[in-house]
Structure formats: C-alpha cells, structure tokens
Amino acid sequence: MSDESSIKVALLGFGTVGSGVYEVIESRQNQLRHLVGHPIEVVAVLVDDISKERKMGSHVFVTDDFQEILALPDLDVVVEAIVGVEPAYTYLSHAIDQGLHVVTANKELFAHKGFELQKRAKDQGVELKFEATVAGGVPIIGALTKLLQVNQVLKIEAILNGTSNYILTKMREEQISLEKALTEAQALGYAEANPTNDIEGYDALYKIMILTELLTGRKVNQNYVRCAGISTISTDDINQANLRHERIKHVGVIEISGEKVFSEVSLLTVSESHKLYSVEGVDNAVLVTGDLIGELVFQGPGAGKYPTASVMVEDLVDIYNPVSKSIKLVTKK
Amino acid sequence: MSDESSIKVALLGFGTVGSGVYEVIESRQNQLRHLVGHPIEVVAVLVDDISKERKMGSHVFVTDDFQEILALPDLDVVVEAIVGVEPAYTYLSHAIDQGLHVVTANKELFAHKGFELQKRAKDQGVELKFEATVAGGVPIIGALTKLLQVNQVLKIEAILNGTSNYILTKMREEQISLEKALTEAQALGYAEANPTNDIEGYDALYKIMILTELLTGRKVNQNYVRCAGISTISTDDINQANLRHERIKHVGVIEISGEKVFSEVSLLTVSESHKLYSVEGVDNAVLVTGDLIGELVFQGPGAGKYPTASVMVEDLVDIYNPVSKSIKLVTKK
C-alpha cells in the first residue's frame, strides 16, 4: 500500500537500466529516507509488453499505456530509461507540463530535444536531471555544474563510448581486426546487435551535443558537428601508432573561445603524456581544461546496469536534497 | 569605497595561495556578481609583515592583528590560507563564533581540528568549506559530498602529494636518486626547503585523515593511521619494479566495511591495469570505489597558485549559490 508521505516515482522502461533503478530504490529504502526525509517508492512502470514476467513487487502498477501513468494521483517523478527521441519526447513533455520532475538516461532524446525540455522544465518550475545521458557512471554533468561554477571551461576531450574504446583497446592488445573485436564486444554484452551508433560515432556525438549545450547555453545543430567513427581503423593503423608508442582514441572534443565554439567527434592519436592515453576498455573519461584549474580528468564506467542506475538515483535524490553530505555526516556522530 | 550590498571577504595570509585568491576575485568581478547576485570584495588581509610591498588595491585594509579583522563591520567570510594548526585554529574559531563563513586551505589544521570546526560551524549556522585542503585542484570533497550521496564509498586509493609523486616519477624516468629528484623538485618550487612533510608522508596523512572523517563522520586520531613516506625508496627499488612493468606509488588508502574503517598512507606497487599507474608528476588523483558505481577516478593538479585559488573561490561562490549552473545557462540564451 502506498505511503501518503512518500515520493512516488514512475519508471518508463524496465530494461537493464530501468530494472537497475528499481532494484536500487527497493534495496536502499532506509538510506534514501535518511537522505530525502521521505520514503521513495516506485509506484508504476511503463513497459512494451505487460504479459512478460518481471521481478517486481505486486504493488507496482504495470502498464503499456503512458496516459495511465499520467493519470496516477500524487505522482512526483518520472524516471525515463527508454531509447530514441519518440515517444520519449512526447512522454516527458507531458510529464513536465503536469508538474512532474524528470530524470532521464536517454542520450539521443536529450541531444536533440534537451534544450526544449530544459526550457519547458524551467517554465514549469520542475527539475530535469540528465547525468546518465553522458559518460555512463562518470558524474560529469554534476562536476561541470556544481564543482566548476567559477572556472570557464576552455576545452573538453572525452572518451564517451565504451564500446568503441573497448574495440580499439582489444585491436591493439590482441592484434585482432575490428570485426573480431566487435564480435567479442557483442558476446560480452558491450555492443548492441546493431552496433552502428557506437562504431560510427553517433553515440559519442549525442553526448558531445549535450555537453556543448550545457557549456554554452545554446542549442546545437547536429549538422554542424563533424562526426567520425572507428569503422575506418585497421589493425595496421593501430600497429603503426603502437610503433611510435602512441594509441588511437575515439574522442569527442569541445573547444570554447569567447563566443566561438567548436565541437566534433574524431579519432585522436595520443602519446603517453596525454591524459586519455591510459583510459582503456569500456571506461569513459572526460578531460576538462578550466581556465583557472588546468586539466582535470573524470574517469569511470561508461555503461552498465548499476553504474547507470546509480547516477539516476543520485539525480533523483538531488531533486529533493541538493545539499552536501559533509554537514550531515558530522551530526551522525 | 565599500559597496553596501557586496559580500565582504577577509584573507588570512597573502602568500602564493592567498594572493591567488585575491587576484581571482579581483579579475572576475562580473562573473562572480552574476553567480552570487552581489559583488565579492576583499576588504582586508592579515599578513605577518605589514611593511612588505604587495600588489593590492589601496582600499584593502592590511593588518598583522587578527582582532582588527574581527572588528571590521559587515564582514561576511574569512578565507584562510596560512599554515599550521595555530594560530589558525584560534582565528577560525573566533570567526565562526562571530557568525562568519569560512573557507580554508589549511590541511594540517583541518586534519587535527576539522571535526571541532565543523561542529562549531554547524552550531553557529555558518558554512565551513575545505575543498582546498585535499588534493589541490581536484574537487574531491565536492564530488564525494554532492555527486555520491547514494553510493556508499567502499574504498579510496589516492595520490595526494604532488611532491612525492613527482620525485618517484623522476627517479624512474631519469634513473636518478631520491636526493637528486628532490633537489630538482625544490628548484622547480614543487618542494619546500624543508621537505619532511612531503617525503615522510605527513602531508598525505593529513589529507587521508580529512577524507576519513568526511566519509565516516567520526574524528580520526592520527596515532591510529599508519604513515609511510618515500624516504626509504632506492633507485634499485624503482628499477626492480620497472623490470616487472610496475610502478611504485605513494598512496593514501581508506577502506570502509560497515562500521570498520582502515586508513593508512603507504607505498603501493601497481601494474599498468591499476588506475593510479598512469598518474605521474605533480598530479594528484583519487580513485573512489562506490558500491553501485564501481571505480571512479578524479585527477588533476595537486597544488599550484591558481588551481588552489580556483577551488577556494569555487567554495566561496558555493556558500552563496549552491545551485546548479545548468538551469542558469539555458536562460543566458
């Protein structure tokens, strides 16, 4: 039965990430209550196929009709973990218009419609959180917005696609072809059956678009961002770089100089002194150059059920408790 | 002349870091006003020798008497960048009791008296910010308190002393003795004339004490934290590790398992797969293992005038504007 004072959450999507969010919320009730002052409760889940068996409590309302989610009384937050611009954009627009807070992991949506959604959320006075759209478990959105307010970001160089980074790492380490490395990545669940978004760089492009909008406050047109993938890379290219003690990295770049902004996704050959040289496998990393602070690196898991669920639940808590833990910890004594 | 509505700051200390804070505040007035809604003004500076010539505006009150700082009308914040537990502890205690917010970079003070100062600040309802006490420009305090509220930190491994890391890097790269590497570090301004704190690990120990208190909410007794420095390391040790493709790193460790906490500063031999292997020179890096998110690395400059001033001014802004930049940026359009 639903607690009157609880924060009520609807999940859109119950795949790897959505079910991860559900498990995290269910398994740390005490901690979440301590952090936000109320229980957090998943009251509804939107799925494609309601007949499929899923591991969730019988109190959770499962539906394939988003209107039924919107019609729920006392809903507070929509946590969205589906794929593609539509129907997600329509869903989140309606949720925001109804005064619901939103947490999303949908990078394709946010790259194309994040600007509009943020404006809408601002007009409605609700929170729209999107840490999970960029760099998986690496909290780069939070770092840029909360920890670097005074610094002007001059440059970002980032490994934002764990699949392409894994493939480049394997090609070098095991002297295998891109096709073979891709097959390995697929077998391990690191790459989709259709790997186009990863291999051709679109996934990294979405993330660079999102970061560019965040840093400039201006909408980015995809057509103005050059995007190269790793599909043209041969074992020979890798070996040639290796001979020079260099590595080929698939990197998203943003350069900001006054009003001028340059963004692209491309292949970068780096030597050992470059901060992204040692970022290997499925890790993501964001190298930020601030005008005061110099070079900072934020590195971590680029994807995965719990890392992604983790940043989404952090976003959820941050809606209700944007204060620091330091003060609270001292009182715990 | 002083602006009635401005945020009035007194600097304690005008060495490398203090003068850096002054320069940053003076040079970005417009941006700071935009961020916090008021001008930020350095109205007074506490120095040892008032006869010394310094680059600062004539409106700034310079004194060697802390009581004269406390007696200033309308003071809002004390920014402390001096060294050692006393007189800093007495100064900051009085400042807090008088209702002033505090920003500090003093690691020795905060390691030994941070717990008491935080309690005092909480009782008085003022902010006490200490990002600059740990890992120089790496915003690890902010990351742990603001970005990882839901995650339980299981382990921290961190390179927290740029001097010792620089020396170990140089010993390996140039096959030179510790003494020679230290002399180089001193010539470049990376090491003090008296390098004991860096070489014997006390500087890293202070930072590990501060992080341990932050994570546990309990006061740490220095006597219970084992501390090893790099003074015992020979070129032969470095070469032996090198032959195994390993590197010796000076690492602070915190392990947390339920109520059990283990902290130490020691020498760690790491292979290439370890996330700290590639952290070289004067950089600092903190490898955080969260129970949900896995391994995150935060890396950046371990010291330096502007990196340290940068995190102190970020702290200052955060007192008055703890909200995220994302929403503001969109409205800039």
XYZ file of C-alpha atoms in Angstrom:
666
model
C 0.000 0.000 0.000
C 1.193 3.450 -0.847
C 2.577 5.722 1.875
C 0.907 9.162 1.804
C 4.155 10.996 2.506
C 6.350 9.024 0.121
C 7.954 10.349 -3.051
C 6.176 8.489 -5.858
C 8.140 7.501 -8.918
C 7.047 6.081 -12.276
C 9.672 4.249 -14.351
C 9.429 4.464 -18.137
C 11.173 1.334 -19.370
C 12.197 -1.757 -17.440
C 15.209 -2.956 -19.402
C 18.720 -3.192 -17.971
C 18.818 0.379 -16.683
C 15.162 0.660 -15.624
C 15.262 -2.565 -13.634
C 18.557 -1.412 -12.110
C 16.917 1.790 -10.884
C 14.044 -0.247 -9.449
C 16.417 -2.581 -7.588
C 18.491 0.263 -6.186
C 15.430 2.136 -4.910
C 13.930 -1.011 -3.394
C 17.142 -2.206 -1.777
C 18.157 1.035 -0.030
C 14.906 2.325 1.392
C 16.414 3.319 4.741
C 19.264 5.241 3.203
C 17.014 7.093 0.742
C 14.597 8.007 3.518
C 17.540 9.338 5.521
C 18.754 11.405 2.551
C 15.473 12.972 1.420
C 13.351 12.753 4.541
C 10.672 10.602 2.905
C 10.441 7.078 1.540
C 10.947 6.810 -2.216
C 8.534 4.409 -3.856
C 8.282 3.073 -7.419
C 4.511 3.060 -7.928
C 4.300 2.381 -11.672
C 6.297 1.040 -14.597
C 5.683 1.608 -18.294
C 6.621 -1.407 -20.438
C 6.105 -2.567 -24.024
C 4.711 -5.966 -23.159
C 2.675 -6.251 -19.967
C 2.404 -10.036 -20.263
C 6.133 -10.542 -19.680
C 7.131 -11.781 -16.221
C 9.215 -9.268 -14.242
C 10.811 -9.222 -10.821
C 8.854 -6.526 -9.051
C 6.506 -6.083 -6.123
C 2.790 -6.715 -6.672
C 2.011 -3.155 -5.514
C 3.684 -1.724 -8.635
C 1.231 -0.739 -11.365
C 2.453 -2.094 -14.713
C 1.046 -0.674 -17.915
C 1.846 -0.215 -21.594
C -0.204 2.993 -21.766
C 1.585 6.206 -20.782
C -1.745 8.003 -20.255
C -2.430 5.628 -17.383
C 0.868 6.706 -15.789
C -0.035 10.381 -16.158
C -3.454 9.710 -14.639
C -1.943 8.334 -11.414
C -2.713 10.511 -8.384
C 0.160 12.096 -6.426
C 2.931 11.066 -8.818
C 6.104 13.112 -8.209
C 8.845 11.970 -10.581
C 9.157 10.222 -13.935
C 12.397 8.277 -14.406
C 12.888 7.552 -18.084
C 15.148 4.795 -19.412
C 13.898 4.092 -22.921
C 15.618 4.628 -26.268
C 15.120 7.103 -29.101
C 13.599 10.568 -29.476
C 10.000 9.419 -29.775
C 7.829 8.560 -27.973
C 10.127 9.679 -25.124
C 9.936 13.368 -26.073
C 6.142 13.339 -26.048
C 6.070 11.454 -22.752
C 8.490 13.758 -20.968
C 6.846 16.901 -22.353
C 3.512 15.787 -20.937
C 5.082 14.787 -17.630
C 6.751 18.200 -17.269
C 3.557 20.032 -18.222
C 1.821 18.129 -15.469
C 4.389 19.392 -12.937
C 6.375 16.191 -12.588
C 10.130 16.135 -12.084
C 12.067 14.121 -14.650
C 15.251 12.013 -14.570
C 16.411 10.684 -17.946
C 19.164 8.451 -19.339
C 18.068 8.921 -22.968
C 21.021 10.489 -24.788
C 19.537 10.525 -28.288
C 16.460 12.308 -26.951
C 18.472 14.758 -24.886
C 20.916 15.554 -27.690
C 18.035 16.547 -29.956
C 15.409 17.828 -27.548
C 17.260 18.567 -24.309
C 17.229 22.283 -24.966
C 13.457 22.335 -25.429
C 12.890 20.064 -22.429
C 15.041 22.252 -20.188
C 13.161 25.360 -21.232
C 9.868 23.599 -20.592
C 11.036 22.363 -17.180
C 12.175 25.844 -16.242
C 8.828 27.339 -17.271
C 7.000 24.741 -15.197
C 9.362 25.040 -12.234
C 10.255 21.358 -12.185
C 13.631 19.631 -12.140
C 15.013 17.856 -15.202
C 18.079 15.744 -14.463
C 20.193 14.049 -17.120
C 23.512 12.886 -15.603
C 23.026 9.402 -17.071
C 22.895 10.702 -20.651
C 26.662 11.384 -20.756
C 29.583 9.097 -19.881
C 27.576 6.441 -18.027
C 28.652 6.326 -14.397
C 31.032 9.302 -14.634
C 29.276 12.226 -12.918
C 30.461 14.809 -15.423
C 27.248 16.847 -15.593
C 27.328 17.286 -11.821
C 31.040 18.091 -11.875
C 30.612 20.793 -14.540
C 27.522 22.362 -12.992
C 28.288 22.049 -9.283
C 32.053 21.947 -8.913
C 33.183 24.282 -11.698
C 30.976 27.360 -11.473
C 33.788 29.900 -11.415
C 36.069 28.182 -13.928
C 35.468 28.841 -17.599
C 35.784 25.565 -19.475
C 38.185 26.119 -22.379
C 38.285 22.570 -23.707
C 36.867 19.119 -23.270
C 38.387 15.962 -24.723
C 36.437 12.859 -23.853
C 36.161 9.152 -24.415
C 32.392 8.823 -24.335
C 31.711 5.468 -25.946
C 32.834 2.396 -24.028
C 32.183 0.064 -26.962
C 34.467 1.840 -29.415
C 37.125 2.287 -26.741
C 36.912 -1.417 -25.883
C 37.300 -2.348 -29.550
C 40.332 -0.089 -30.037
C 41.891 -1.496 -26.866
C 41.360 -5.110 -27.968
C 42.643 -4.444 -31.507
C 45.878 -3.159 -30.016
C 46.291 -5.643 -27.185
C 45.374 -8.768 -29.152
C 46.345 -7.678 -32.668
C 42.889 -8.539 -33.974
C 40.662 -6.977 -36.612
C 37.860 -4.531 -35.848
C 35.302 -7.189 -36.848
C 36.738 -9.707 -34.412
C 36.948 -7.181 -31.587
C 33.358 -6.144 -32.281
C 32.189 -9.754 -32.123
C 33.934 -10.102 -28.762
C 32.284 -6.907 -27.521
C 28.893 -8.200 -28.611
C 29.478 -11.556 -26.917
C 30.281 -9.732 -23.670
C 27.201 -7.512 -23.948
C 29.275 -4.364 -24.501
C 27.890 -3.801 -28.002
C 24.378 -3.976 -29.449
C 23.398 -6.419 -32.205
C 23.271 -3.330 -34.411
C 26.465 -1.502 -33.458
C 26.127 1.435 -35.870
C 25.635 4.085 -33.169
C 28.827 3.016 -31.396
C 31.023 2.256 -34.422
C 30.068 5.294 -36.478
C 30.350 7.651 -33.511
C 26.708 8.760 -33.224
C 26.510 7.740 -29.568
C 29.563 9.874 -28.744
C 28.132 12.642 -30.924
C 24.918 12.755 -28.859
C 26.952 13.130 -25.695
C 29.138 15.870 -27.174
C 25.997 17.715 -28.278
C 24.627 17.508 -24.721
C 27.886 18.724 -23.154
C 28.180 21.537 -25.695
C 24.668 22.768 -24.916
C 25.399 22.568 -21.193
C 28.567 24.650 -21.527
C 27.263 27.250 -23.952
C 23.569 27.501 -23.134
C 22.881 27.409 -26.871
C 21.106 24.753 -28.927
C 23.440 22.622 -31.024
C 22.534 21.567 -34.547
C 23.761 18.036 -35.278
C 24.633 19.030 -38.840
C 27.304 21.410 -37.619
C 29.174 18.791 -35.583
C 31.580 16.677 -37.614
C 31.398 13.050 -36.569
C 33.873 10.275 -37.377
C 33.591 6.741 -36.077
C 36.123 3.953 -35.734
C 34.938 1.923 -38.731
C 37.826 3.099 -40.911
C 40.528 1.976 -38.467
C 42.640 -1.001 -39.497
C 44.946 -3.221 -37.472
C 47.747 -1.628 -39.473
C 46.790 1.861 -38.246
C 46.857 0.576 -34.685
C 50.234 -1.096 -35.180
C 51.779 1.974 -36.792
C 50.703 4.060 -33.810
C 51.969 1.385 -31.433
C 55.413 1.524 -33.027
C 55.511 5.227 -32.180
C 54.315 4.415 -28.621
C 51.014 6.075 -29.432
C 47.399 4.983 -29.168
C 44.420 5.817 -31.347
C 41.478 7.060 -29.296
C 37.902 7.831 -30.303
C 37.438 11.247 -28.755
C 34.748 13.895 -28.558
C 36.173 17.420 -28.476
C 34.707 20.766 -27.476
C 36.763 23.956 -27.721
C 35.374 27.216 -26.416
C 36.991 30.597 -27.002
C 34.759 33.508 -26.064
C 31.632 33.187 -28.197
C 33.300 30.709 -30.566
C 32.540 27.049 -30.036
C 33.937 24.087 -31.926
C 32.689 20.538 -31.342
C 33.473 17.287 -33.104
C 33.860 13.548 -32.647
C 37.013 12.211 -34.233
C 39.998 9.900 -33.991
C 42.906 11.235 -31.999
C 46.390 9.718 -31.853
C 47.790 10.325 -28.384
C 51.161 9.738 -26.746
C 51.696 8.551 -23.191
C 51.746 12.073 -21.789
C 48.131 12.646 -22.888
C 45.654 12.133 -20.056
C 43.411 9.898 -22.184
C 46.224 7.519 -23.238
C 45.682 5.196 -20.281
C 41.872 5.110 -20.489
C 41.267 1.581 -21.726
C 38.478 -0.949 -22.223
C 34.893 0.067 -21.548
C 35.842 3.033 -19.356
C 34.786 6.551 -20.229
C 36.820 9.616 -19.298
C 36.351 13.351 -19.615
C 39.403 15.609 -19.654
C 38.294 19.143 -18.765
C 40.573 22.168 -19.154
C 39.418 25.026 -16.934
C 40.938 28.481 -17.231
C 41.972 28.546 -13.561
C 42.249 24.942 -12.549
C 44.032 23.469 -15.562
C 43.435 19.858 -16.576
C 41.029 17.672 -14.609
C 40.165 14.091 -15.512
C 36.925 12.353 -14.547
C 37.069 8.643 -15.358
C 34.789 5.694 -14.694
C 32.494 3.003 -16.097
C 30.965 4.101 -19.402
C 27.856 1.996 -19.088
C 26.410 -0.928 -17.163
C 23.279 -1.628 -15.160
C 24.349 -0.410 -11.714
C 26.675 2.453 -12.681
C 23.896 3.945 -14.809
C 21.185 3.224 -12.242
C 23.497 4.740 -9.649
C 23.736 8.143 -11.324
C 19.973 8.140 -11.970
C 19.173 7.524 -8.299
C 21.767 10.171 -7.368
C 19.844 12.538 -9.689
C 16.585 11.537 -8.036
C 17.928 12.238 -4.539
C 19.439 15.518 -5.731
C 15.976 16.781 -6.711
C 14.895 16.607 -3.087
C 18.194 17.046 -1.289
C 20.684 19.185 -3.179
C 22.698 19.827 -0.015
C 26.081 18.449 0.855
C 26.726 15.317 2.855
C 29.549 16.814 4.895
C 27.334 18.580 7.385
C 25.034 15.636 7.800
C 27.850 13.216 8.470
C 29.137 15.180 11.410
C 25.732 15.091 13.072
C 25.584 11.314 12.654
C 28.117 11.015 15.489
C 34.937 52.538 -1.178
C 32.979 49.558 0.000
C 29.707 48.604 -1.674
C 26.923 48.196 0.922
C 25.475 45.144 -0.789
C 28.768 43.403 -1.505
C 29.964 40.161 0.065
C 32.929 41.199 2.190
C 35.898 38.850 2.466
C 38.961 38.911 4.705
C 42.006 36.917 3.577
C 44.193 35.351 6.233
C 47.582 35.018 4.587
C 48.844 36.575 1.355
C 51.374 34.009 0.176
C 51.076 32.070 -3.083
C 47.546 30.820 -2.426
C 46.213 33.929 -0.651
C 47.429 36.272 -3.379
C 45.973 33.855 -5.956
C 42.557 34.089 -4.308
C 42.849 37.883 -4.285
C 43.736 38.010 -7.987
C 40.928 35.662 -8.988
C 38.314 37.637 -7.044
C 39.563 40.960 -8.414
C 39.824 39.787 -12.014
C 36.395 38.228 -12.369
C 34.094 40.669 -10.667
C 31.398 40.493 -13.340
C 31.268 36.739 -13.335
C 31.140 36.498 -9.536
C 28.393 39.096 -9.379
C 26.468 37.082 -11.968
C 26.934 33.873 -9.947
C 26.030 35.117 -6.469
C 23.963 38.209 -7.208
C 26.337 40.571 -5.359
C 29.849 41.854 -5.853
C 32.502 39.962 -3.904
C 35.078 42.241 -2.347
C 38.318 41.533 -0.473
C 38.190 44.188 2.236
C 41.060 43.067 4.478
C 44.175 40.923 4.509
C 46.032 39.522 7.502
C 49.797 39.345 6.976
C 52.886 38.751 9.096
C 54.768 41.838 7.968
C 52.706 44.906 7.099
C 55.753 46.838 5.835
C 56.231 44.471 2.869
C 55.086 45.810 -0.515
C 52.175 43.876 -2.024
C 50.165 44.109 -5.211
C 46.741 45.042 -3.933
C 44.247 47.876 -4.120
C 44.632 50.770 -1.680
C 41.087 50.156 -0.389
C 42.192 46.848 1.158
C 42.870 47.037 4.888
C 46.188 45.317 5.657
C 46.957 44.318 9.218
C 49.038 41.906 11.271
C 46.442 41.833 14.063
C 43.592 39.346 13.689
C 41.487 41.229 16.233
C 41.371 44.146 13.807
C 39.962 41.812 11.168
C 37.293 40.570 13.554
C 36.411 44.149 14.457
C 35.595 45.064 10.857
C 31.917 45.899 10.342
C 29.814 43.786 7.948
C 32.461 41.161 7.268
C 30.905 38.011 5.726
C 33.624 35.454 5.015
C 37.108 34.594 6.212
C 39.297 32.871 3.601
C 42.243 31.250 5.344
C 45.470 30.305 3.571
C 48.076 30.083 6.304
C 49.996 27.054 7.581
C 49.859 25.018 10.794
C 47.268 24.323 13.467
C 47.886 27.512 15.455
C 47.130 30.352 15.317
C 44.750 29.294 12.512
C 42.511 27.251 14.837
C 42.054 30.160 17.219
C 41.396 32.562 14.340
C 38.805 30.368 12.651
C 37.091 29.500 15.940
C 36.625 33.194 16.665
C 35.490 33.903 13.121
C 32.871 31.146 13.289
C 31.676 32.284 16.721
C 31.170 35.720 15.255
C 28.909 34.240 12.547
C 31.379 34.435 9.681
C 31.549 31.809 6.945
C 34.959 30.187 6.488
C 36.908 28.824 3.512
C 40.189 27.118 4.361
C 43.123 25.503 2.538
C 44.930 24.540 5.747
C 45.252 20.739 5.707
C 47.268 20.356 8.922
C 44.675 22.391 10.782
C 41.746 20.578 9.228
C 43.229 17.125 9.815
C 43.540 17.853 13.534
C 40.715 20.282 14.205
C 38.326 19.918 11.257
C 35.912 17.855 13.305
C 35.709 20.508 16.026
C 35.453 23.337 13.492
C 32.630 21.607 11.627
C 30.696 21.103 14.838
C 31.229 24.734 15.760
C 30.147 25.913 12.300
C 27.035 23.781 12.475
C 26.135 25.162 15.901
C 26.582 28.714 14.618
C 24.763 28.045 11.354
C 27.654 29.145 9.175
C 29.345 27.443 6.252
C 32.813 25.911 6.580
C 34.335 24.909 3.234
C 37.576 22.965 2.863
C 37.904 21.669 -0.720
C 41.444 23.091 -0.970
C 42.701 21.017 1.967
C 42.704 17.772 -0.074
C 44.252 17.028 -3.476
C 44.848 20.629 -4.539
C 42.759 21.423 -7.591
C 40.943 18.084 -7.674
C 37.415 18.760 -6.384
C 37.187 15.518 -4.421
C 35.333 16.920 -1.383
C 32.623 18.259 -3.683
C 32.496 15.020 -5.640
C 32.074 12.901 -2.508
C 29.515 15.169 -0.862
C 27.487 16.336 -3.848
C 27.796 13.680 -6.524
C 27.931 10.489 -4.444
C 25.183 10.791 -1.858
C 23.557 7.437 -2.594
C 26.740 5.452 -3.183
C 28.497 4.018 -0.175
C 32.230 4.524 -0.584
C 33.932 1.178 -0.016
C 37.480 2.230 -0.767
C 39.669 5.170 -1.627
C 43.191 4.914 -3.026
C 44.754 8.276 -3.685
C 47.907 10.030 -4.738
C 47.638 13.088 -2.527
C 51.135 14.539 -2.518
C 52.395 16.013 -5.768
C 55.953 16.359 -4.492
C 56.446 12.703 -3.609
C 54.740 11.630 -6.830
C 56.982 13.947 -8.830
C 60.075 12.522 -7.129
C 59.037 8.909 -7.789
C 58.281 9.772 -11.421
C 61.663 11.451 -11.919
C 63.572 8.635 -10.178
C 62.053 6.183 -12.656
C 62.201 8.290 -15.802
C 65.696 9.659 -15.296
C 67.235 6.884 -13.200
C 68.298 9.354 -10.538
C 68.500 9.157 -6.754
C 65.806 10.440 -4.407
C 68.168 13.219 -3.278
C 68.712 14.415 -6.843
C 64.999 14.246 -7.695
C 64.211 16.178 -4.517
C 66.733 18.880 -5.420
C 65.066 19.181 -8.847
C 61.641 19.420 -7.212
C 62.896 22.155 -4.897
C 64.448 24.061 -7.799
C 61.075 23.981 -9.607
C 59.197 25.128 -6.499
C 57.402 21.766 -6.112
C 59.039 21.049 -2.756
C 59.664 23.175 0.326
C 63.155 23.905 1.655
C 62.183 21.554 4.491
C 60.579 18.656 2.620
C 59.832 16.446 5.643
C 56.044 16.712 5.364
C 56.099 15.559 1.750
C 58.890 12.966 1.957
C 57.758 11.329 5.197
C 54.112 11.251 4.128
C 52.635 13.612 6.736
C 51.060 15.837 4.090
C 49.292 12.828 2.538
C 48.386 11.647 6.042
C 46.589 14.930 6.819
C 44.543 14.568 3.651
C 43.675 10.939 4.379
C 42.568 11.962 7.888
C 40.300 14.648 6.399
C 38.791 12.247 3.848
C 38.295 9.562 6.500
C 36.426 11.995 8.755
C 34.315 13.138 5.826
C 33.327 9.587 4.920
C 32.720 8.283 8.410
C 31.563 11.334 10.342
C 33.898 10.286 13.148
C 37.003 12.010 14.438
C 40.259 10.351 13.395
C 43.185 10.022 15.771
C 46.487 10.478 13.933
C 48.116 7.800 16.075
C 45.845 5.131 14.613
C 46.786 5.862 10.995
C 49.981 4.171 9.856
C 52.071 6.512 7.743
C 54.990 5.628 5.489
C 56.825 8.110 3.317
C 59.049 7.684 0.271
C 62.373 8.278 2.089
C 63.213 4.558 2.129
C 62.840 4.121 -1.632
C 66.027 3.497 -3.601
C 66.722 3.703 -7.318
C 67.128 -0.048 -7.151
C 63.569 -0.493 -5.819
C 62.272 1.631 -8.686
C 64.290 -0.346 -11.248
C 63.171 -3.698 -9.882
C 59.535 -2.602 -10.211
C 60.225 -1.243 -13.673
C 61.569 -4.624 -14.813
C 58.217 -6.131 -13.802
C 56.425 -3.271 -15.656
C 55.264 -1.943 -12.321
C 55.489 1.451 -10.654
C 55.870 2.374 -7.001
C 53.262 4.900 -5.910
C 52.855 6.803 -2.658
C 49.219 6.158 -1.877
C 46.741 7.011 0.842
C 44.187 4.274 1.402
C 40.821 4.199 3.140
C 38.794 1.001 3.360
C 35.305 1.036 4.814
C 33.305 -2.070 5.609
C 30.219 -1.380 7.678
C 31.422 0.231 10.901
C 35.021 -0.866 10.282
C 37.373 1.719 8.856
C 41.005 1.260 7.902
C 43.190 4.173 6.802
C 46.888 4.389 6.022
C 49.493 6.099 3.883
C 51.916 3.669 2.302
C 53.898 2.623 -0.738
C 51.979 0.620 -3.297
C 53.468 -1.227 -6.255
C 50.969 -1.098 -9.111
C 50.801 -2.664 -12.556
C 49.513 -0.960 -15.690
C 45.944 -2.093 -15.097
C 45.761 -0.102 -11.852
C 44.020 3.245 -12.308
C 46.815 5.116 -10.474
C 49.642 3.658 -12.622
C 49.470 6.492 -15.161
C 49.193 9.335 -12.636
C 52.597 10.980 -12.974
C 54.485 14.108 -11.981
C 52.832 16.646 -9.680
C 49.315 15.419 -10.416
C 47.050 14.150 -7.661
C 44.367 11.523 -8.246
C 41.681 9.932 -6.128
C 40.354 6.500 -7.071
C 36.968 6.016 -5.409
C 35.188 2.656 -5.303
C 31.462 3.124 -4.761
C 29.218 0.169 -4.042
C 26.958 0.920 -7.008
C 29.082 2.902 -9.402
C 32.331 0.942 -9.232
C 35.664 2.706 -9.777
C 35.772 6.438 -10.444
C 38.972 8.435 -10.860
C 39.290 12.158 -10.165
C 42.643 13.507 -11.333
C 44.180 16.960 -11.578
C 46.846 19.387 -10.379
C 47.918 18.604 -6.820
C 48.954 22.126 -5.955
C 49.785 25.470 -7.537
C 48.651 29.055 -7.107
C 45.675 29.154 -9.478
C 44.395 25.562 -9.097
C 44.267 26.043 -5.318
C 42.844 29.569 -5.546
C 40.331 28.189 -8.030
C 38.828 25.632 -5.642
C 38.777 28.219 -2.834
C 36.821 30.722 -4.927
C 34.531 27.862 -6.044
C 33.959 27.185 -2.323
C 33.271 30.868 -1.724
C 30.691 31.016 -4.510
C 29.131 27.776 -3.305
C 28.362 29.372 0.077
C 26.077 31.853 -1.624
C 24.987 29.923 -4.686
C 24.854 26.187 -4.130
C 22.579 25.684 -7.156
C 23.482 24.134 -10.454
C 24.682 26.028 -13.482
C 22.650 24.013 -15.954
C 19.427 25.921 -15.447
C 21.124 29.286 -15.459
C 22.958 28.594 -18.691
C 19.780 27.944 -20.587
C 18.392 31.312 -19.554
C 21.564 33.029 -20.792
C 20.339 32.472 -24.351
